[in-house]
Amino acid sequence: MIPQETIVALATPSGAGAIAVIRLSGAAAISIASNVFQSVSGKDISKQKTHTIHLGHVVDPSTSSGQVEKIYDQVLLSIFKGPNSYTGENVVEISCHGSTFIQQQIIQLLLRKGAKMAQAGEFTLRAF
């Protein structure tokens, strides 16, 4: 079975922590992240090298003119291109602030942009 969907889930324990990591894995991980990430330096993350980290904002560019409608959080976005990643697929990790509200808002945004919620243990299953 070769998974087709790009999955998303919280990669750190839920609860009160300073930082949370949201993980995306799958063929469309980088393109989905590109739709919601705005680099502070103006970089296009789809053109960045593997194993790099970028500072920027998670935004919802859902207006018809492409203007940013809502800024969710300032984040660090890590890119790992397959096959040299944990799952062997393209992986993006978003390190955001630890607020449960912010975590859920970002996950819901990624789901609206095409990701599917990961099942328990699915990242590890894909790694095998």
Short mmCIF file of C-alpha atoms in Angstrom, two decimals:
data_model
loop_
_atom_site.label_atom_id
_atom_site.label_comp_id
_atom_site.label_asym_id
_atom_site.label_seq_id
_atom_site.Cartn_x
_atom_site.Cartn_y
_atom_site.Cartn_z
CA MET A 1 0.00 0.00 0.00
CA ILE A 2 1.44 3.34 -1.07
CA PRO A 3 -0.26 6.21 0.77
CA GLN A 4 -1.58 8.94 -1.52
CA GLU A 5 -2.87 11.49 0.99
CA THR A 6 -0.83 14.16 2.69
CA ILE A 7 -1.38 13.82 6.42
CA VAL A 8 -1.15 16.32 9.27
CA ALA A 9 -1.03 15.99 13.05
CA LEU A 10 0.41 17.51 16.16
CA ALA A 11 3.86 15.93 16.61
CA THR A 12 4.38 17.14 20.19
CA PRO A 13 2.27 16.31 23.23
CA SER A 14 -0.90 18.35 23.48
CA GLY A 15 -1.08 20.72 26.39
CA ALA A 16 0.72 23.66 27.88
CA GLY A 17 4.14 24.02 26.33
CA ALA A 18 6.04 26.96 24.93
CA ILE A 19 6.37 25.45 21.45
CA ALA A 20 4.33 22.91 19.49
CA VAL A 21 5.31 21.09 16.31
CA ILE A 22 2.75 20.35 13.60
CA ARG A 23 3.91 17.77 11.05
CA LEU A 24 2.77 17.36 7.43
CA SER A 25 3.87 14.32 5.43
CA GLY A 26 3.13 13.33 1.85
CA ALA A 27 3.66 14.33 -1.75
CA ALA A 28 1.75 17.60 -1.34
CA ALA A 29 3.24 18.60 2.04
CA ILE A 30 5.46 21.34 0.63
CA SER A 31 2.82 22.73 -1.72
CA ILE A 32 0.18 22.81 1.05
CA ALA A 33 2.64 24.54 3.37
CA SER A 34 3.52 27.02 0.59
CA ASN A 35 -0.14 28.04 0.44
CA VAL A 36 -0.22 29.08 4.09
CA PHE A 37 3.36 30.19 4.83
CA GLN A 38 4.71 33.66 4.21
CA SER A 39 8.48 33.91 4.71
CA VAL A 40 9.75 37.11 6.35
CA SER A 41 12.50 37.22 3.72
CA GLY A 42 10.11 36.60 0.82
CA LYS A 43 11.50 33.13 0.00
CA ASP A 44 9.40 30.65 -1.95
CA ILE A 45 9.64 27.56 0.26
CA SER A 46 8.88 25.23 -2.63
CA LYS A 47 12.29 26.19 -4.05
CA GLN A 48 14.29 25.74 -0.86
CA LYS A 49 16.74 22.95 -0.12
CA THR A 50 15.97 20.01 2.13
CA HIS A 51 16.79 20.16 5.84
CA THR A 52 16.37 23.94 6.04
CA ILE A 53 14.46 26.12 8.49
CA HIS A 54 12.60 29.32 7.57
CA LEU A 55 11.10 32.10 9.68
CA GLY A 56 7.71 33.42 8.68
CA HIS A 57 3.99 33.55 9.38
CA VAL A 58 1.17 31.07 8.91
CA VAL A 59 -1.50 33.03 7.07
CA ASP A 60 -4.88 32.40 5.50
CA PRO A 61 -4.77 33.93 2.00
CA SER A 62 -8.40 33.11 1.35
CA THR A 63 -9.47 36.39 -0.21
CA SER A 64 -10.13 36.36 -3.93
CA SER A 65 -7.44 38.99 -4.53
CA GLY A 66 -4.81 36.90 -2.74
CA GLN A 67 -4.50 39.41 0.11
CA VAL A 68 -3.75 37.96 3.53
CA GLU A 69 -6.98 37.73 5.45
CA LYS A 70 -5.64 36.41 8.75
CA ILE A 71 -2.23 35.87 10.36
CA TYR A 72 -2.29 32.86 12.69
CA ASP A 73 1.21 32.87 14.19
CA GLN A 74 4.88 33.58 13.63
CA VAL A 75 6.54 30.20 13.10
CA LEU A 76 9.64 28.32 12.09
CA LEU A 77 9.01 26.00 9.15
CA SER A 78 11.37 23.04 8.57
CA ILE A 79 11.55 21.29 5.19
CA PHE A 80 12.65 17.69 4.73
CA LYS A 81 12.43 16.34 1.20
CA GLY A 82 11.89 12.64 0.56
CA PRO A 83 13.39 10.15 0.58
CA ASN A 84 15.67 11.72 3.20
CA SER A 85 13.02 12.34 5.83
CA TYR A 86 11.47 10.42 8.73
CA THR A 87 8.64 9.00 6.60
CA GLY A 88 10.58 8.85 3.33
CA GLU A 89 8.12 11.39 1.90
CA ASN A 90 8.22 15.18 1.78
CA VAL A 91 7.81 16.39 5.36
CA VAL A 92 7.17 19.88 6.67
CA GLU A 93 7.26 20.67 10.37
CA ILE A 94 5.76 23.91 11.64
CA SER A 95 7.08 25.01 15.03
CA CYS A 96 4.43 27.35 16.40
CA HIS A 97 3.58 28.81 19.80
CA GLY A 98 2.22 26.26 22.26
CA SER A 99 -1.28 27.65 22.65
CA THR A 100 -3.83 24.89 22.06
CA PHE A 101 -6.01 27.40 20.22
CA ILE A 102 -3.20 28.36 17.81
CA GLN A 103 -2.29 24.68 17.25
CA GLN A 104 -5.86 23.78 16.34
CA GLN A 105 -6.34 26.84 14.13
CA ILE A 106 -3.23 25.95 12.09
CA ILE A 107 -4.21 22.27 11.82
CA GLN A 108 -7.73 23.23 10.67
CA LEU A 109 -6.24 25.59 8.06
CA LEU A 110 -4.00 22.78 6.73
CA LEU A 111 -7.00 20.44 6.57
CA ARG A 112 -8.93 23.05 4.55
CA LYS A 113 -5.95 23.33 2.18
CA GLY A 114 -5.99 19.60 1.38
CA ALA A 115 -4.28 17.63 4.13
CA LYS A 116 -6.03 14.79 5.96
CA MET A 117 -5.83 14.17 9.70
CA ALA A 118 -3.27 11.46 10.50
CA GLN A 119 -4.31 8.36 12.40
CA ALA A 120 -2.44 7.39 15.56
CA GLY A 121 0.98 6.03 14.56
CA GLU A 122 0.54 6.82 10.87
CA PHE A 123 3.82 8.77 10.53
CA THR A 124 5.73 5.81 11.96
CA LEU A 125 3.78 3.38 9.78
CA ARG A 126 4.81 5.37 6.71
CA ALA A 127 8.42 5.29 7.91
CA PHE A 128 8.32 1.49 7.62
#
